[in-house]
GROMACS .gro file of C-alpha atoms in nm:
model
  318
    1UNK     CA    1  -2.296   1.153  -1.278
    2UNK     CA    2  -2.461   0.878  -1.122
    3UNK     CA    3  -2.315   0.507  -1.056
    4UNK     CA    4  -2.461   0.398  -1.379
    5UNK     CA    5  -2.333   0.641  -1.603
    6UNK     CA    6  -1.991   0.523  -1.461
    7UNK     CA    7  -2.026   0.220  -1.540
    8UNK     CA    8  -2.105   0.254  -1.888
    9UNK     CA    9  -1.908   0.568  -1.900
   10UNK     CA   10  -1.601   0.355  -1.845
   11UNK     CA   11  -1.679   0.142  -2.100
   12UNK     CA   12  -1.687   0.416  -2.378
   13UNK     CA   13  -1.370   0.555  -2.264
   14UNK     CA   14  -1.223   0.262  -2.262
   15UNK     CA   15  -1.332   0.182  -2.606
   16UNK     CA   16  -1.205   0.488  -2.733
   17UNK     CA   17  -0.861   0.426  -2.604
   18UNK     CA   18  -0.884   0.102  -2.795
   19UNK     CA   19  -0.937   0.281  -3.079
   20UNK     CA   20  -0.624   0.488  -3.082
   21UNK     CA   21  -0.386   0.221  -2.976
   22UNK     CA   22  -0.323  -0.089  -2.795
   23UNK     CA   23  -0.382  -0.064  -2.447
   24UNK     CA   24  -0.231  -0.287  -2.147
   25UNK     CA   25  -0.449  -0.331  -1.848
   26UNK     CA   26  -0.224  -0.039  -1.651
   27UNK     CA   27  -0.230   0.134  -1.920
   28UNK     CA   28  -0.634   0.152  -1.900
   29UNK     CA   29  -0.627   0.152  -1.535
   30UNK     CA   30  -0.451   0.476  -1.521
   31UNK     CA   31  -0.639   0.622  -1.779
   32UNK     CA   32  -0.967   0.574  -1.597
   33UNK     CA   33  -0.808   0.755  -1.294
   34UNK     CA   34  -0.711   1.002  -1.485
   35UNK     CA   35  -1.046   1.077  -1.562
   36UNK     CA   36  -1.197   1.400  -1.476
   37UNK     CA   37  -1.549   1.158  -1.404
   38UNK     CA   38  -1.397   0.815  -1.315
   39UNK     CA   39  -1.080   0.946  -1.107
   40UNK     CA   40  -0.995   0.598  -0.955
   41UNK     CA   41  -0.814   0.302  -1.048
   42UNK     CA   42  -1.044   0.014  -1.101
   43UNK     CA   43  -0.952  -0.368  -1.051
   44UNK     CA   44  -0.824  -0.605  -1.332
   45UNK     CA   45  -1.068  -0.789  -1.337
   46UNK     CA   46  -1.345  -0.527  -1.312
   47UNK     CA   47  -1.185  -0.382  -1.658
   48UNK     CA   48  -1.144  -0.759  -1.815
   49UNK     CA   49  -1.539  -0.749  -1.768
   50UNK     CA   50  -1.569  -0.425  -1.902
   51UNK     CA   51  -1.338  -0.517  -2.239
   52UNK     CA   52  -1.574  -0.850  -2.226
   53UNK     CA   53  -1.872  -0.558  -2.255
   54UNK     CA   54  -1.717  -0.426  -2.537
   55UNK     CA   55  -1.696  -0.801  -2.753
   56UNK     CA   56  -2.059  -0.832  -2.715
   57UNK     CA   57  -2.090  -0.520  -2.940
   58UNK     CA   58  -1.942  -0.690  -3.198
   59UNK     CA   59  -1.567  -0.563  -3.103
   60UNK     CA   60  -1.295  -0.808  -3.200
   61UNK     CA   61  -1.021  -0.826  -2.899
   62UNK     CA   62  -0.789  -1.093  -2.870
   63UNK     CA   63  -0.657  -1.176  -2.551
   64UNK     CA   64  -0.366  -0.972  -2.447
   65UNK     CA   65  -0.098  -1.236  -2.519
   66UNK     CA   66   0.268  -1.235  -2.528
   67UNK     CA   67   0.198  -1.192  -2.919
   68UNK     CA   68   0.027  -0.895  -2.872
   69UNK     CA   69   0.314  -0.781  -2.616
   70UNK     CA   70   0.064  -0.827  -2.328
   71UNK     CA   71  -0.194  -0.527  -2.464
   72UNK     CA   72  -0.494  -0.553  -2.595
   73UNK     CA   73  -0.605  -0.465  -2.964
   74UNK     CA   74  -0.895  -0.322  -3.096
   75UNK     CA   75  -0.865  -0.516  -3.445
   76UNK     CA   76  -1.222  -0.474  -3.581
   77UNK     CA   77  -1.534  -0.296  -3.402
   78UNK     CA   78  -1.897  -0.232  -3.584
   79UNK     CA   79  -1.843   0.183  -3.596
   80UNK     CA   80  -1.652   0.262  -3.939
   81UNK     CA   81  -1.499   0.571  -3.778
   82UNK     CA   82  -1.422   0.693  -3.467
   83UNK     CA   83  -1.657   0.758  -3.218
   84UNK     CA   84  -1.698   1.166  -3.213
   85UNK     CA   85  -1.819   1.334  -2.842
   86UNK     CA   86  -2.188   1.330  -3.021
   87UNK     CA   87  -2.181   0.984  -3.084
   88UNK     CA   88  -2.032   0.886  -2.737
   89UNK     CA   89  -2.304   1.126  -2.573
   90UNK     CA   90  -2.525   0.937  -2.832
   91UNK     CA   91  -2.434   0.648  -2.690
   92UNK     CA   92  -2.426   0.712  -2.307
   93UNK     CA   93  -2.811   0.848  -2.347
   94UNK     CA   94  -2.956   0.554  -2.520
   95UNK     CA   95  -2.718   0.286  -2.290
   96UNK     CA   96  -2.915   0.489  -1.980
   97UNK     CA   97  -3.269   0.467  -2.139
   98UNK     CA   98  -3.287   0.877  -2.076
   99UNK     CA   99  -3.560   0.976  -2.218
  100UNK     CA  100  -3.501   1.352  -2.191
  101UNK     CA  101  -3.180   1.354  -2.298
  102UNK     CA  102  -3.190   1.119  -2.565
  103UNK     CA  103  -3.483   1.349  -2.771
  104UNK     CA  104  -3.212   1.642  -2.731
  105UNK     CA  105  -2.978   1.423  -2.865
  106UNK     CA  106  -3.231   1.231  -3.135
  107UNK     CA  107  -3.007   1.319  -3.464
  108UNK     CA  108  -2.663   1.234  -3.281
  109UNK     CA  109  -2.833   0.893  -3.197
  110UNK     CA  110  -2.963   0.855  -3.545
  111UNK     CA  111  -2.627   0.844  -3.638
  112UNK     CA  112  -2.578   0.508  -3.485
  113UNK     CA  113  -2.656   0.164  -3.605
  114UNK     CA  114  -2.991   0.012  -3.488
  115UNK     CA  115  -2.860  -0.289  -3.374
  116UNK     CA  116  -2.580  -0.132  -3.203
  117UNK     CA  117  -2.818   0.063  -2.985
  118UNK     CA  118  -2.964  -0.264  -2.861
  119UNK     CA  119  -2.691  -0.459  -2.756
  120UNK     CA  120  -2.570  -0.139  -2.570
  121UNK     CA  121  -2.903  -0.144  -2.378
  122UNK     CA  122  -2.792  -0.518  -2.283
  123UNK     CA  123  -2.459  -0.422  -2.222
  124UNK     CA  124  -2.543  -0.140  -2.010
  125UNK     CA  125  -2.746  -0.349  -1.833
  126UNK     CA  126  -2.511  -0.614  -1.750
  127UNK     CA  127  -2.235  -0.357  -1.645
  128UNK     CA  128  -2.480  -0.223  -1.404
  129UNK     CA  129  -2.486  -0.562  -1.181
  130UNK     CA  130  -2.095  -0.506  -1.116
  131UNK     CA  131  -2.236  -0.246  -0.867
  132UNK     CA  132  -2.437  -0.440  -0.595
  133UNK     CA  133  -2.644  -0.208  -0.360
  134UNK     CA  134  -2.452  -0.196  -0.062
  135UNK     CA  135  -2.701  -0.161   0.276
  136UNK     CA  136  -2.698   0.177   0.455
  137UNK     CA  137  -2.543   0.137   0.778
  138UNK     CA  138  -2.668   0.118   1.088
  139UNK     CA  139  -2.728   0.513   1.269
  140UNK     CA  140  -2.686   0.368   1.610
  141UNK     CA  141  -2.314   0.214   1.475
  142UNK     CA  142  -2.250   0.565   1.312
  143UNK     CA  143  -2.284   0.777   1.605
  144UNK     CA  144  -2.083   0.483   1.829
  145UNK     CA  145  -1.828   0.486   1.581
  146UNK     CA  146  -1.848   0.912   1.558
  147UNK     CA  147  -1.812   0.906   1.924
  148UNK     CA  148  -1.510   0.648   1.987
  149UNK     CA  149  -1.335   0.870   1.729
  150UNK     CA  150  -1.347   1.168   1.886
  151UNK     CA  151  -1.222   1.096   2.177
  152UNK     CA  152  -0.945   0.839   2.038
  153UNK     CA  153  -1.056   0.519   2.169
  154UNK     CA  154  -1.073   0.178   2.162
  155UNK     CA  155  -1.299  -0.104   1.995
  156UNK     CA  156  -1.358  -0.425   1.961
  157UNK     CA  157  -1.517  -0.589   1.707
  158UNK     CA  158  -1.637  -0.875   1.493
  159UNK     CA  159  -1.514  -0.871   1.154
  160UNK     CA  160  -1.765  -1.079   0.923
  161UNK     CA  161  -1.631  -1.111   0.583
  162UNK     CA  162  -1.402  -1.376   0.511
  163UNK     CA  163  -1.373  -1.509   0.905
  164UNK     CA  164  -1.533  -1.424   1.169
  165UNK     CA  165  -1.192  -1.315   1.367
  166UNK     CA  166  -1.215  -1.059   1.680
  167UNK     CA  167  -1.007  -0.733   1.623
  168UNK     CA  168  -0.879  -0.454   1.871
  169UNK     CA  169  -0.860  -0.162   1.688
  170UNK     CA  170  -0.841   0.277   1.713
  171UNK     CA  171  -1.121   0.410   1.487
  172UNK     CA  172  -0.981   0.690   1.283
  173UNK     CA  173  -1.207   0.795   1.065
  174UNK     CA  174  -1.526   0.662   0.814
  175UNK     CA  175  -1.494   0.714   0.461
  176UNK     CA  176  -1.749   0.721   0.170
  177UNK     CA  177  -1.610   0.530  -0.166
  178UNK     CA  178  -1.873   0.412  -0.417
  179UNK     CA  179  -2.189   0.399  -0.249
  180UNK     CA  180  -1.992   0.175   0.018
  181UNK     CA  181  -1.887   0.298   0.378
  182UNK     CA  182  -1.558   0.201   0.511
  183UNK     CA  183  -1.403   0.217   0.865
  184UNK     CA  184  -0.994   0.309   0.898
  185UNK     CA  185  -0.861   0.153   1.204
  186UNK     CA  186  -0.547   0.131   1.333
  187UNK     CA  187  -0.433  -0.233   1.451
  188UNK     CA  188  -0.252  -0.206   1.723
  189UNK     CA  189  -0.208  -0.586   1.765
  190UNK     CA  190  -0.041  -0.666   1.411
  191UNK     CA  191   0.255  -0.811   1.394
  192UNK     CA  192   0.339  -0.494   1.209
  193UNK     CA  193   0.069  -0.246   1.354
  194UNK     CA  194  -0.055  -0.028   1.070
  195UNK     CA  195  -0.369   0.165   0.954
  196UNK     CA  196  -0.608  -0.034   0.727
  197UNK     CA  197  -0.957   0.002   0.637
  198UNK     CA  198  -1.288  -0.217   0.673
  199UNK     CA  199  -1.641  -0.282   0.527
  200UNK     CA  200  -1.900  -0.100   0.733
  201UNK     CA  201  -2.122  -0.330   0.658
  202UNK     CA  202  -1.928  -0.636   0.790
  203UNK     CA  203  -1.868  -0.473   1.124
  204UNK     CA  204  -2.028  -0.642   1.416
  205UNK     CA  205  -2.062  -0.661   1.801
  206UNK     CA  206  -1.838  -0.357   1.886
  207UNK     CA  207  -1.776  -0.297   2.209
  208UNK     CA  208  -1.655   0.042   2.369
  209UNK     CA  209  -1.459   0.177   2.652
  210UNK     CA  210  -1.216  -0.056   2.663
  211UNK     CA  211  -0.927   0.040   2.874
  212UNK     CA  212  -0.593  -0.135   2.772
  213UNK     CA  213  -0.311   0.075   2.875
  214UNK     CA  214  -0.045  -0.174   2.696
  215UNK     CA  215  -0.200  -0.162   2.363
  216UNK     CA  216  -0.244   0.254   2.445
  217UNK     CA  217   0.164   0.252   2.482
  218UNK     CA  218   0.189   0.031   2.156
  219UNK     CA  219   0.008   0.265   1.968
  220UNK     CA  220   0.194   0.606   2.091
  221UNK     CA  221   0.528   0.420   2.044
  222UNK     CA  222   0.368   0.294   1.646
  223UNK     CA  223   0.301   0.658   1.570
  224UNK     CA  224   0.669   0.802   1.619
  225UNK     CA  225   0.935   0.750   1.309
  226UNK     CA  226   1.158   0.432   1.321
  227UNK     CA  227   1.522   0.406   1.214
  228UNK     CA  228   1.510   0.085   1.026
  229UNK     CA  229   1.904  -0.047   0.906
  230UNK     CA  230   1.892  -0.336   0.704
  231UNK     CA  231   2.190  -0.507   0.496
  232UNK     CA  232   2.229  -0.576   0.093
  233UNK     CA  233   2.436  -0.879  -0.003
  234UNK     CA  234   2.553  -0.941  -0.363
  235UNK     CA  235   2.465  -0.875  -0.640
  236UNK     CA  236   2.227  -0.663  -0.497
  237UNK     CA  237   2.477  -0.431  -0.323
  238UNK     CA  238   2.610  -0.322  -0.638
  239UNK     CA  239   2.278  -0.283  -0.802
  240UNK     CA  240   2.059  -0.087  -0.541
  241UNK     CA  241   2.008   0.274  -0.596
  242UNK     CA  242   1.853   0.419  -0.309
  243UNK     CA  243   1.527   0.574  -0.244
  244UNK     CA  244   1.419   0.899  -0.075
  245UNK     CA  245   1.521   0.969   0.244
  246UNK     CA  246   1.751   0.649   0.243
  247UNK     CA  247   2.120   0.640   0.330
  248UNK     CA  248   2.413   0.389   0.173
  249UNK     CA  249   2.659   0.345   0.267
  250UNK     CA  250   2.925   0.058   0.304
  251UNK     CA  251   2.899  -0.214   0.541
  252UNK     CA  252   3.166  -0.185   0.822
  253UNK     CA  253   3.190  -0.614   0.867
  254UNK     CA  254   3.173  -0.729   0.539
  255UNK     CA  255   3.362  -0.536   0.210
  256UNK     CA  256   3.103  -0.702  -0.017
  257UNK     CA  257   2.801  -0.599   0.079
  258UNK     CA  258   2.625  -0.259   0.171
  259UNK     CA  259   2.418  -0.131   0.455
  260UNK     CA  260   2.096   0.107   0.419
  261UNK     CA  261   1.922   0.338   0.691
  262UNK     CA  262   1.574   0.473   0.633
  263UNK     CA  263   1.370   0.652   0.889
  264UNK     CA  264   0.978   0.562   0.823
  265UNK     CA  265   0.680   0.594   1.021
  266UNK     CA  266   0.508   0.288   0.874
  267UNK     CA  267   0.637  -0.054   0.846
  268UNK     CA  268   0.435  -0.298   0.635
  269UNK     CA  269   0.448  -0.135   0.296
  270UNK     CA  270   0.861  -0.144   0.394
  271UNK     CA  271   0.809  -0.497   0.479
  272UNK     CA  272   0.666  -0.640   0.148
  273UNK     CA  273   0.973  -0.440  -0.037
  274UNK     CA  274   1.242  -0.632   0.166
  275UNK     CA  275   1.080  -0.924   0.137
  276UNK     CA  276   1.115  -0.908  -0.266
  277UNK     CA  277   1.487  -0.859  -0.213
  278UNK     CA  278   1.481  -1.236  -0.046
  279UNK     CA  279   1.874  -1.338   0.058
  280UNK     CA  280   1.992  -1.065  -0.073
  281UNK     CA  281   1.849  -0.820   0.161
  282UNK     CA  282   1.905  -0.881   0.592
  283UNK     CA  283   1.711  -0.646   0.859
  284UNK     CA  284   1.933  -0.524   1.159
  285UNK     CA  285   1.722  -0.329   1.347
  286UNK     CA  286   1.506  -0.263   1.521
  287UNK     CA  287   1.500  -0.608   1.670
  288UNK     CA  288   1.086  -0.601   1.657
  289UNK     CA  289   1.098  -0.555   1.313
  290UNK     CA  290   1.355  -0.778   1.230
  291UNK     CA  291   1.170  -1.050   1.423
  292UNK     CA  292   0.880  -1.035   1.236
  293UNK     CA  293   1.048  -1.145   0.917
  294UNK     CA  294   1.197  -1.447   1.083
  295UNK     CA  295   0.878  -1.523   1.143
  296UNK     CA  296   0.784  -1.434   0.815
  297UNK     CA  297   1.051  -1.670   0.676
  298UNK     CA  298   0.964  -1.958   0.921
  299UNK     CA  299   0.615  -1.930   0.816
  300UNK     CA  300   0.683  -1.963   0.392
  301UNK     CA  301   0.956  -2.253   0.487
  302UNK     CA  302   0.639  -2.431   0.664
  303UNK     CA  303   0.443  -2.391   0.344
  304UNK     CA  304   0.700  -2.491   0.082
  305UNK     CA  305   0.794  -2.780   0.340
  306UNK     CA  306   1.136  -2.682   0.224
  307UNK     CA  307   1.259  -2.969   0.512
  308UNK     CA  308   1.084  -3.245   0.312
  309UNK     CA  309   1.165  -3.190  -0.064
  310UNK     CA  310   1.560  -3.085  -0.008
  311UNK     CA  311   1.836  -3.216   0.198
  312UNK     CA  312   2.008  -3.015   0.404
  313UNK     CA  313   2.288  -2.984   0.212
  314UNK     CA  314   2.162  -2.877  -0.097
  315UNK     CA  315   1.963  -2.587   0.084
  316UNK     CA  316   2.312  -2.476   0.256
  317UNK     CA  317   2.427  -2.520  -0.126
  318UNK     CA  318   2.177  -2.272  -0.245
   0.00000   0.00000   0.00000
């Protein structure tokens, strides 16, 4: 299938789950990827447009309120029954202006209303612009790229999306996602080095053969496993039930809380989970990592201006 039948292909399954039962947005996000066509998750607001889509047909879905237990409900639509896999293929042919297929299918579309098959056409339509033609890339950048990868090497470039910020970075490898070409890179200059991926198109002024034996140690010291140990205070000692391939046990310095070691090869996702935990959760080691959130902590304080609204005391307090 093509990028447009996706996009109005999502819509129809979508309203189809509506029809069966009230949906939540996960709920409709894992649906789509578990789609033998779709086979992705899609953003929330990407399927807020497409339920939008489906209230232009003449579907009546209230917001998904705490009323409605956060899910939204299909409470009237303009089809009196279900939509059977004729009518949806019905439907799918005349949204796409097929001609072919929609003669094959002419009594299947007869079935549906007249005025329904023009505001599909306009809905079909309007789905369509949530896909904006992404430029092909540039040949000569492929083949740099192509050859910096095979031999594991080093880039610089110019990253033009939001800012237009310098990066060092290890092409890995270029990926193909929706019409849209993506670089992974590892950042070997992070606070918390990691692998993350970028907009082809937004990549600019790379430069090659850089030699940087500091950031080459970095990056062979990045790729081993780390022993991270970190510390659980109350109540969340009591509570924590540990994951796979962690260890707890109890903490030899203080009776109340507990102590966890997990060996992991990449930090950051790590990071944002101990940083949910807030007091209740202390790093030990390694002393890298442990630094970072300091400075992770410094940098919310300076934010909040925690210093300004609350007097010392009353933070100690807390």
């Amino acid at each position: 299938m093509s990028r447009i039948d996706l996009a109005s292909y999502r819509v129809l399954v979508i309203f189809q789950a509506l029809l069966r039962q009230p949906q939540s947005l996960q709920d409709l996000n894992m649906l789509c990827y578990s789609d033998q066509y779709l086979n992705r998750e899609y953003s929330d607001a990407q399927l807020m447009r497409d339920i939008s889509c489906l209230r232009q047909w003449g579907c009546i879905i209230p917001k998904a309120s705490r009323r409605y237990q956060g899910k939204y409900i299909l409470l009237e639509h303009p089809l009196t029954l279900h939509l059977a896999p004729a009518q949806q293929t019905a439907l799918l042919a005349v949204a796409h202006q097929q001609a072919v297929v929609a003669n094959l299918l002419s009594q299947a579309s007869a079935l549906l209303p007249e005025k329904l098959r023009a505001e599909l056409i306009e809905v079909a339509i309007e789905v369509i612009q949530d896909y904006p033609p992404s430029p092909a890339p540039d040949p000569e950048l492929l083949k740099k790229l192509a050859a910096v990868i095979d031999c594991k090497g080093i880039i610089r470039f110019t990253y033009t999306r939001n800012q237009f910020r310098s990066h060092l970075a290890q092409p890995l490898r270029i990926e193909q996602e929706e019409g849209r070409f993506y670089l992974w890179a590892f950042m070997p200059e992070w606070i918390l080095p990691k692998a993350t991926r970028f907009l082809l198109e937004y990549i600019a002024d790379v430069q090659t053969n850089i030699k940087d034996a500091s950031v080459q140690a970095r990056m062979q010291s990045t790729e081993a496993k780390k022993e991270v140990v970190y510390r659980l205070w109350p109540p969340l000692a009591t509570k924590y039930r540990p994951r796979t391939q962690e260890t707890l046990t109890p903490d030899p310095d203080y009776p109340d809380a507990m102590r966890v070691m997990v060996i992991t090869r990449d930090l950051f996702p790590l990071k944002q989970r101990l940083l949910k935990y807030g007091a209740c959760c202390e790093v030990l080691q390694p002393a890298h990592f442990r630094k970072a959130l300091q400075q992770e902590v410094l940098q919310m304080s300076e934010r909040y201006k925690m210093s300004e609204v609350l007097e010392p005391s009353v933070i100690t307090q807390q």
